[in-house]
Tab-separated table of C-alpha atoms and ligand atoms in Angstrom:
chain	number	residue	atom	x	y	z
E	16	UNK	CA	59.845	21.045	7.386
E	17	UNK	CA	57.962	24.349	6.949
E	18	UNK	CA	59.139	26.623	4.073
E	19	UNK	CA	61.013	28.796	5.834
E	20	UNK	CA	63.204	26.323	7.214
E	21	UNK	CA	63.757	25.013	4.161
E	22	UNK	CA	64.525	28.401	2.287
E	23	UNK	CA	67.140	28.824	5.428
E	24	UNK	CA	68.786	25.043	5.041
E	25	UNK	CA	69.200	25.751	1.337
E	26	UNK	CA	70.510	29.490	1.736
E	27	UNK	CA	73.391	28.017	4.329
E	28	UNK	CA	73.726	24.669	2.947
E	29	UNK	CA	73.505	24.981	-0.968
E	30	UNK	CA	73.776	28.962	-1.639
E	31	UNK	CA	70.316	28.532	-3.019
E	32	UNK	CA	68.346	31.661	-2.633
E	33	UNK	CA	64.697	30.832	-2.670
E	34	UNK	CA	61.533	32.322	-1.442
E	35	UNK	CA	58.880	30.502	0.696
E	36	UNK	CA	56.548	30.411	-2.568
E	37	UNK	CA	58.699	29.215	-5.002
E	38	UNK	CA	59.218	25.586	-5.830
E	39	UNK	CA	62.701	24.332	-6.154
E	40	UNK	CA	63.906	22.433	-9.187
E	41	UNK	CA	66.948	20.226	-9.612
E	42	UNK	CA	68.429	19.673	-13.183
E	43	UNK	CA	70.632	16.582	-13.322
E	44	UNK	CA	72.446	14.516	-16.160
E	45	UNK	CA	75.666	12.825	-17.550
E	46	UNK	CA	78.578	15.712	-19.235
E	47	UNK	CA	77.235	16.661	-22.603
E	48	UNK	CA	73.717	15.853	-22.624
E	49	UNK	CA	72.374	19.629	-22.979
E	50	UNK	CA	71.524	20.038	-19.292
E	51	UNK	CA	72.634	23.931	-19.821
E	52	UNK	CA	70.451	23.909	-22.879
E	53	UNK	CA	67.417	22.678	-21.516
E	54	UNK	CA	68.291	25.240	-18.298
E	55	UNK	CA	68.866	28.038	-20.565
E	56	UNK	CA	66.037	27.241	-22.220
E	57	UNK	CA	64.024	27.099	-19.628
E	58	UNK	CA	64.800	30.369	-17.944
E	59	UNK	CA	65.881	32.625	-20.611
E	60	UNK	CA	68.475	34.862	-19.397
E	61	UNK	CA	66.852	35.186	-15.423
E	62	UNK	CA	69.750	33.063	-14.588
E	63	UNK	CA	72.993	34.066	-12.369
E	64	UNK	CA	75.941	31.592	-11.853
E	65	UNK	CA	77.863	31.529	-8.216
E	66	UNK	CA	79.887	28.995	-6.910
E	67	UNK	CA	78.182	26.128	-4.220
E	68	UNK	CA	79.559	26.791	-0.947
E	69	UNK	CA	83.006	26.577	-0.021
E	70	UNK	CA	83.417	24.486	-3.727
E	71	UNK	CA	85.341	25.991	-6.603
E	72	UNK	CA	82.138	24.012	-8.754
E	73	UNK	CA	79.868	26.150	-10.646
E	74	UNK	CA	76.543	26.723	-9.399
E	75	UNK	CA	74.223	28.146	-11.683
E	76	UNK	CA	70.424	29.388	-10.825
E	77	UNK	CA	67.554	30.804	-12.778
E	78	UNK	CA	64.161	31.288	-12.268
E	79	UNK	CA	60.746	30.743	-14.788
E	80	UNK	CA	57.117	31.200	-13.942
E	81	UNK	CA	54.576	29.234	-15.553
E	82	UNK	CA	50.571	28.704	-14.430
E	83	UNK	CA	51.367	31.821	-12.188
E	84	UNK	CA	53.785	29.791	-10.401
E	85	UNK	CA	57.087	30.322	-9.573
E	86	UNK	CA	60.616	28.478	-9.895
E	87	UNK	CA	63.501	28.303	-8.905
E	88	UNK	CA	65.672	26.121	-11.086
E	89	UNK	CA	69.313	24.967	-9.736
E	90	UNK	CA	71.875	23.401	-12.873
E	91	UNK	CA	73.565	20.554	-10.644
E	92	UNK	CA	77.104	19.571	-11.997
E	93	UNK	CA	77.391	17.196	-14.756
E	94	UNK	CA	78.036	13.636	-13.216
E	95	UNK	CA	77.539	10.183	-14.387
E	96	UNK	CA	76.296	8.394	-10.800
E	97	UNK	CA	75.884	9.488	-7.345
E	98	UNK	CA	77.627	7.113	-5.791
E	99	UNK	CA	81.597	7.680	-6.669
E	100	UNK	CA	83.380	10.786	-4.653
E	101	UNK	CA	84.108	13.512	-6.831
E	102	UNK	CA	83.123	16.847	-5.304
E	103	UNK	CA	80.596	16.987	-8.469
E	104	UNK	CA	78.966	13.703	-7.462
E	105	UNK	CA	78.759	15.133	-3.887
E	106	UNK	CA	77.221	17.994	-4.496
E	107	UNK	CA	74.812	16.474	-6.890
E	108	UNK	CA	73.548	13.832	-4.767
E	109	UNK	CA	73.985	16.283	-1.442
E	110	UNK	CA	71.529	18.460	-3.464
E	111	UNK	CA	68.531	15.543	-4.161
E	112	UNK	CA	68.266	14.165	-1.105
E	113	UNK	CA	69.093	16.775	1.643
E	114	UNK	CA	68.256	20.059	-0.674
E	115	UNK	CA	64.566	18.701	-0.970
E	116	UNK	CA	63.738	19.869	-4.641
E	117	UNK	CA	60.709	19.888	-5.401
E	118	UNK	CA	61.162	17.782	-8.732
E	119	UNK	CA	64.157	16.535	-10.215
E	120	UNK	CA	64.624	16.903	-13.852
E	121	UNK	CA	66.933	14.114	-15.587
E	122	UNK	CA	68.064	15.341	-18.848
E	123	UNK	CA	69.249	12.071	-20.527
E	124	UNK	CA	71.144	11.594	-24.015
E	125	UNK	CA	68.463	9.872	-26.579
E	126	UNK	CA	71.381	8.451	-28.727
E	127	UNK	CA	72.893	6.742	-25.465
E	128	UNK	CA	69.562	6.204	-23.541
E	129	UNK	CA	71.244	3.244	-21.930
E	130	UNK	CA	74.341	4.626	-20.269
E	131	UNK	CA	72.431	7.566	-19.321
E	132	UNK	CA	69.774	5.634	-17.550
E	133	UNK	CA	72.188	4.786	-14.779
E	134	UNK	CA	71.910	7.795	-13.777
E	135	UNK	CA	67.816	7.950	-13.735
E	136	UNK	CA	67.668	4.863	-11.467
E	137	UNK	CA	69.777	6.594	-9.199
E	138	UNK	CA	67.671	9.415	-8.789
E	139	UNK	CA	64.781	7.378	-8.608
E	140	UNK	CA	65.813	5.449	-5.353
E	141	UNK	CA	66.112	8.890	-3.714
E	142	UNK	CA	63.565	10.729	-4.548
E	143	UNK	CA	59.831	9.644	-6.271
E	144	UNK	CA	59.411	13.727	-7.609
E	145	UNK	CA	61.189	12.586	-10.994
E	146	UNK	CA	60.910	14.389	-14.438
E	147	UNK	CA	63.026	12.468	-16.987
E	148	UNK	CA	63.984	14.621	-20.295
E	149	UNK	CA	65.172	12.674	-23.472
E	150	UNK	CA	66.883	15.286	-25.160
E	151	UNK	CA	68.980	15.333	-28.245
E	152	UNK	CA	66.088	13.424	-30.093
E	153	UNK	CA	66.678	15.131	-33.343
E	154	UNK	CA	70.350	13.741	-33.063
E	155	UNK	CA	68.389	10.370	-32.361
E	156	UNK	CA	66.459	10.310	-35.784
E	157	UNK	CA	69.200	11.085	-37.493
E	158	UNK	CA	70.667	8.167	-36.480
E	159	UNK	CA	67.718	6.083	-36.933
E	160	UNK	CA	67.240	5.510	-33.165
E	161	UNK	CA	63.364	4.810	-32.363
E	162	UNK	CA	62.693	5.427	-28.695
E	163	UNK	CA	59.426	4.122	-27.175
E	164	UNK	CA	58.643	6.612	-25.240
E	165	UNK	CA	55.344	5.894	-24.020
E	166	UNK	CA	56.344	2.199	-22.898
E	167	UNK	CA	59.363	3.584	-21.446
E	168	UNK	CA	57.470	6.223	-19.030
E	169	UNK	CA	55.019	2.718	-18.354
E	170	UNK	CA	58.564	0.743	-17.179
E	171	UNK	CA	59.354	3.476	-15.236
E	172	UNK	CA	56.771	4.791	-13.517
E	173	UNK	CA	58.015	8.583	-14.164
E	174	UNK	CA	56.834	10.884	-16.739
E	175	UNK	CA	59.378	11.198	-19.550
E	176	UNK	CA	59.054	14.282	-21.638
E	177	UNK	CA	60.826	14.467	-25.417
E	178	UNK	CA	63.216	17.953	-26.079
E	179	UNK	CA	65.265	19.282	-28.439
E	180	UNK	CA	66.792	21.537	-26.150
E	181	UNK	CA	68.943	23.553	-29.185
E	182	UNK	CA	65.140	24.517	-30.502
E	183	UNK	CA	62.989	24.718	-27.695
E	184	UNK	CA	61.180	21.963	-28.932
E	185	UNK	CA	59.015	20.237	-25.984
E	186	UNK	CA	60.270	22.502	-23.279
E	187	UNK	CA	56.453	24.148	-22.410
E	188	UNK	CA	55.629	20.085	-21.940
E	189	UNK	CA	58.985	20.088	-19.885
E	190	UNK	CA	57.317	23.315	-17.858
E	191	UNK	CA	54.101	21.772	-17.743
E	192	UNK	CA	55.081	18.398	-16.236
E	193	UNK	CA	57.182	19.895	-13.854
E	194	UNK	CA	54.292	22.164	-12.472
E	195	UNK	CA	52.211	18.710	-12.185
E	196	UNK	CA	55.037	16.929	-10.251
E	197	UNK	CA	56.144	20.094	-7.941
E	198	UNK	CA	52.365	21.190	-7.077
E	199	UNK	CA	51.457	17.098	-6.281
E	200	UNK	CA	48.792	17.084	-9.239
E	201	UNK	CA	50.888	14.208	-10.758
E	202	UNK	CA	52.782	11.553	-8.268
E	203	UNK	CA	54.675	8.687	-9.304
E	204	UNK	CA	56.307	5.700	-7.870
E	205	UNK	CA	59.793	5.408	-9.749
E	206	UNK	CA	60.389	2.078	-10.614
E	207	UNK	CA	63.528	0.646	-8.256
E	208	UNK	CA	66.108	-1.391	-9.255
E	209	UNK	CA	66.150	-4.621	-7.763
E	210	UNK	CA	69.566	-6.080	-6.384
E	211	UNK	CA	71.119	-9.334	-5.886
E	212	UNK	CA	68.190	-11.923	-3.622
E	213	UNK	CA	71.568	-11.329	-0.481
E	214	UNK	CA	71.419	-7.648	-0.420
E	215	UNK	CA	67.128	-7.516	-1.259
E	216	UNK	CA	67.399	-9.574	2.587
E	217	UNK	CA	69.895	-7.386	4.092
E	218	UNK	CA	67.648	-4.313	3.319
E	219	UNK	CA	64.418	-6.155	4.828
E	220	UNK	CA	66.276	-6.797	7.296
E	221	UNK	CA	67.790	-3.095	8.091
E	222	UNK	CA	64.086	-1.432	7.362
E	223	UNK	CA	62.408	-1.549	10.546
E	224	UNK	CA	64.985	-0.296	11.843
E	225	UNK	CA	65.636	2.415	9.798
E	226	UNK	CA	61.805	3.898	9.005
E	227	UNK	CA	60.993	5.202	12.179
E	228	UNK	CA	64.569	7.132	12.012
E	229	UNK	CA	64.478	8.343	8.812
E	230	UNK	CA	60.131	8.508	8.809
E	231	UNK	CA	59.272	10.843	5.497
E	232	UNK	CA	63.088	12.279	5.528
E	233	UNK	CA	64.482	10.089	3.646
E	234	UNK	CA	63.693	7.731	1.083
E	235	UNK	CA	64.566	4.501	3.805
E	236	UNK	CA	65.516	2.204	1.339
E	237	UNK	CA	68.090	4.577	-0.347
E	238	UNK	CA	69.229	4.861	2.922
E	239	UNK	CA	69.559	0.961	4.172
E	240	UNK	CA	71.559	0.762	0.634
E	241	UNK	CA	74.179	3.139	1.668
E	242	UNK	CA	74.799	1.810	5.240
E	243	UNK	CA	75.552	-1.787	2.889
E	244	UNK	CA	77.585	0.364	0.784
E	245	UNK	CA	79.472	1.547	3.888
E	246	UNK	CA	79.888	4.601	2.664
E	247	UNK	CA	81.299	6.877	5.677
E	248	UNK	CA	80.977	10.128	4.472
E	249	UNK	CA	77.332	9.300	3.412
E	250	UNK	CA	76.465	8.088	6.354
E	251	UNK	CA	77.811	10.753	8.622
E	252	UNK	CA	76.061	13.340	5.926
E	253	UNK	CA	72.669	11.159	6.832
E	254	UNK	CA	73.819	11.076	10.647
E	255	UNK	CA	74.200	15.085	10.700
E	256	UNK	CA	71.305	16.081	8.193
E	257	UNK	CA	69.198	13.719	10.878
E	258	UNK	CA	70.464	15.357	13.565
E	259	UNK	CA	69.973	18.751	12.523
E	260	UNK	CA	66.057	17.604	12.732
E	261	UNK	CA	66.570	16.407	16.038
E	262	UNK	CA	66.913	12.831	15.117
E	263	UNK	CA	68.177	10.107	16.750
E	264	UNK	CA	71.554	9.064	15.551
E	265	UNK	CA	71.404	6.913	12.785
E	266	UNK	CA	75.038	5.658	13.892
E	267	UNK	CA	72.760	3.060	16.130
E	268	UNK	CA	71.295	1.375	12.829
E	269	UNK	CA	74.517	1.042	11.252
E	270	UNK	CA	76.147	-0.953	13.563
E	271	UNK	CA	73.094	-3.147	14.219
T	302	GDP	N1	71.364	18.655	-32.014
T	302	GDP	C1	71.139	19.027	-30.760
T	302	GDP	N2	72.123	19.592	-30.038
T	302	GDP	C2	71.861	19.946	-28.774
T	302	GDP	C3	70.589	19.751	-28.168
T	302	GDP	N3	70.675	20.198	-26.895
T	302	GDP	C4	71.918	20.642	-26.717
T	302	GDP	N4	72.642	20.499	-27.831
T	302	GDP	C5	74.070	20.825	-28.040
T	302	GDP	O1	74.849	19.896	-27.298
T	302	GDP	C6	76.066	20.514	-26.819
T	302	GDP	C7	76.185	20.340	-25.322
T	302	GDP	O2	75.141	21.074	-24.695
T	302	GDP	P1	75.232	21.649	-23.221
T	302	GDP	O3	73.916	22.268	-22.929
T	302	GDP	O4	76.434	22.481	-23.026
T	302	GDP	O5	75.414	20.274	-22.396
T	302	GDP	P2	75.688	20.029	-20.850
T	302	GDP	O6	77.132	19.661	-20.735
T	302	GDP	O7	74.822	18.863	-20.513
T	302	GDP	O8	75.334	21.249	-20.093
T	302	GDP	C8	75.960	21.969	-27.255
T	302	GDP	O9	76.693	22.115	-28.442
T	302	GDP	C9	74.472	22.173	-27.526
T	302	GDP	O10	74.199	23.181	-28.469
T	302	GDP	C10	69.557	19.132	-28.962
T	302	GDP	O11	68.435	18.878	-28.512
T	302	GDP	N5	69.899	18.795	-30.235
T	303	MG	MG1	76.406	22.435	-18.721
């Protein structure tokens, strides 16, 4: 997709308004975790807040520059997975995989890394430009929580990057990393969550199907595990987004 395209798709589609030489960012996490702190932090008040299109959900946008490069960074609505069907969830996961950010940033809670982490593997079977931010680690010490950080990034396979949002405190390694991961100088391969030994088949079995369809698109596993899932709406989102590439319908693989 050449930039202009993509500036166009996310002008109609997402009321994003980019320029060809700015890299997009996505900032996702669970209610409450200081996403709006991080974003605030991050962009300082070059920030204006619309709604997405035809939504009543807040869509706020800012912009930072770092290394002489420029972003664009897009505060996606507070949501604890992808997969339910609130109009939040939608436009969250709408936003990662057909939105093309450059990187997604995960802001996750430090004092409930678990929970949040649902979230994280989520993202990580859509898209492999992940940023994950444990915020909230002063509220972490206090409570004597000890996060292993560096053995954490390891499990993962994306970089992780500590904040305390409410001070600034690790948000120019927050900029940094995301320059890395928007520019390609750092690439990862997100660790994926590995299902039941049934559904591991059913997705070998849907792949060859699905890769030449989807090619570099779509992440094709994410999208053999929603045509399991049966989720309609998703799949008719896939089916049009597809299209709208001149694709062939992906209607064909799901009723294989
Ligand atoms: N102690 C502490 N509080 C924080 C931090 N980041 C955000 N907060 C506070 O957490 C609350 C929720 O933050 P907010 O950014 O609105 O969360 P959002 O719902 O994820 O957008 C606010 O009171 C923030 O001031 C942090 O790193 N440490
Ligand atoms: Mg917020």
């Amino acid at each position: 997709m050449n930039e202009e395209n993509h500036c166009r798709i996310l002008r109609e589609h997402f009321g994003i308004s980019s320029v060809p030489e700015q890299y997009v960012v996505a900032l996702a996490g669970n209610p409450n975790v200081g996403k709006s702190t991080v974003f605030n932090a991050l962009t300082g008040l070059h920030q204006h807040t619309g709604n997405w299109p035809g939504k009543t959900v807040d869509n706020t946008q800012g912009t930072f520059s770092h290394r002489k490069k420029k972003f664009l960074l897009v505060d996606l609505p507070g949501t604890y997975s992808l997969l339910a069907h609130t109009t939040e969830e939608q436009i969250a996961r709408d936003f990662i995989c057909f939105g093309k950010p450059d990187t997604t940033v995960v802001v996750l809670d430090a004092t409930c890394l678990e929970r949040n982490l649902n979230l994280a593997l989520q993202i990580m079977e859509i898209t492999p430009s992940v940023v994950i931010c444990v915020n909230l680690m002063d509220e972490a010490n206090k409570k004597n929580i000890t996060i292993h950080l560096q053995e954490l990034e390891k499990e993962l396979d994306v970089p992780i990057i500590a904040t305390i949002a409410r001070r600034e405190e690790g948000i120019n390694n927050l900029k940094e990393i995301i320059h890395q991961v928007s520019s390609g100088l750092r690439k990862s391969k997100p660790k994926q969550t590995i299902y039941s030994p049934e559904i591991e088949e059913a997705i070998q079995a849907l792949l060859p199907s699905i890769q030449p369809i989807v090619s570099h698109k779509l992440n094709p596993r994410w999208v053999a595990l929603r045509l399991l899932d049966g989720d309609k709406t998703m799949i008719e989102n896939i089916t049009r987004y597809l299209n709208f590439q001149n694709e062939t319908d992906l209607r064909e693989v799901a009723y294989l």
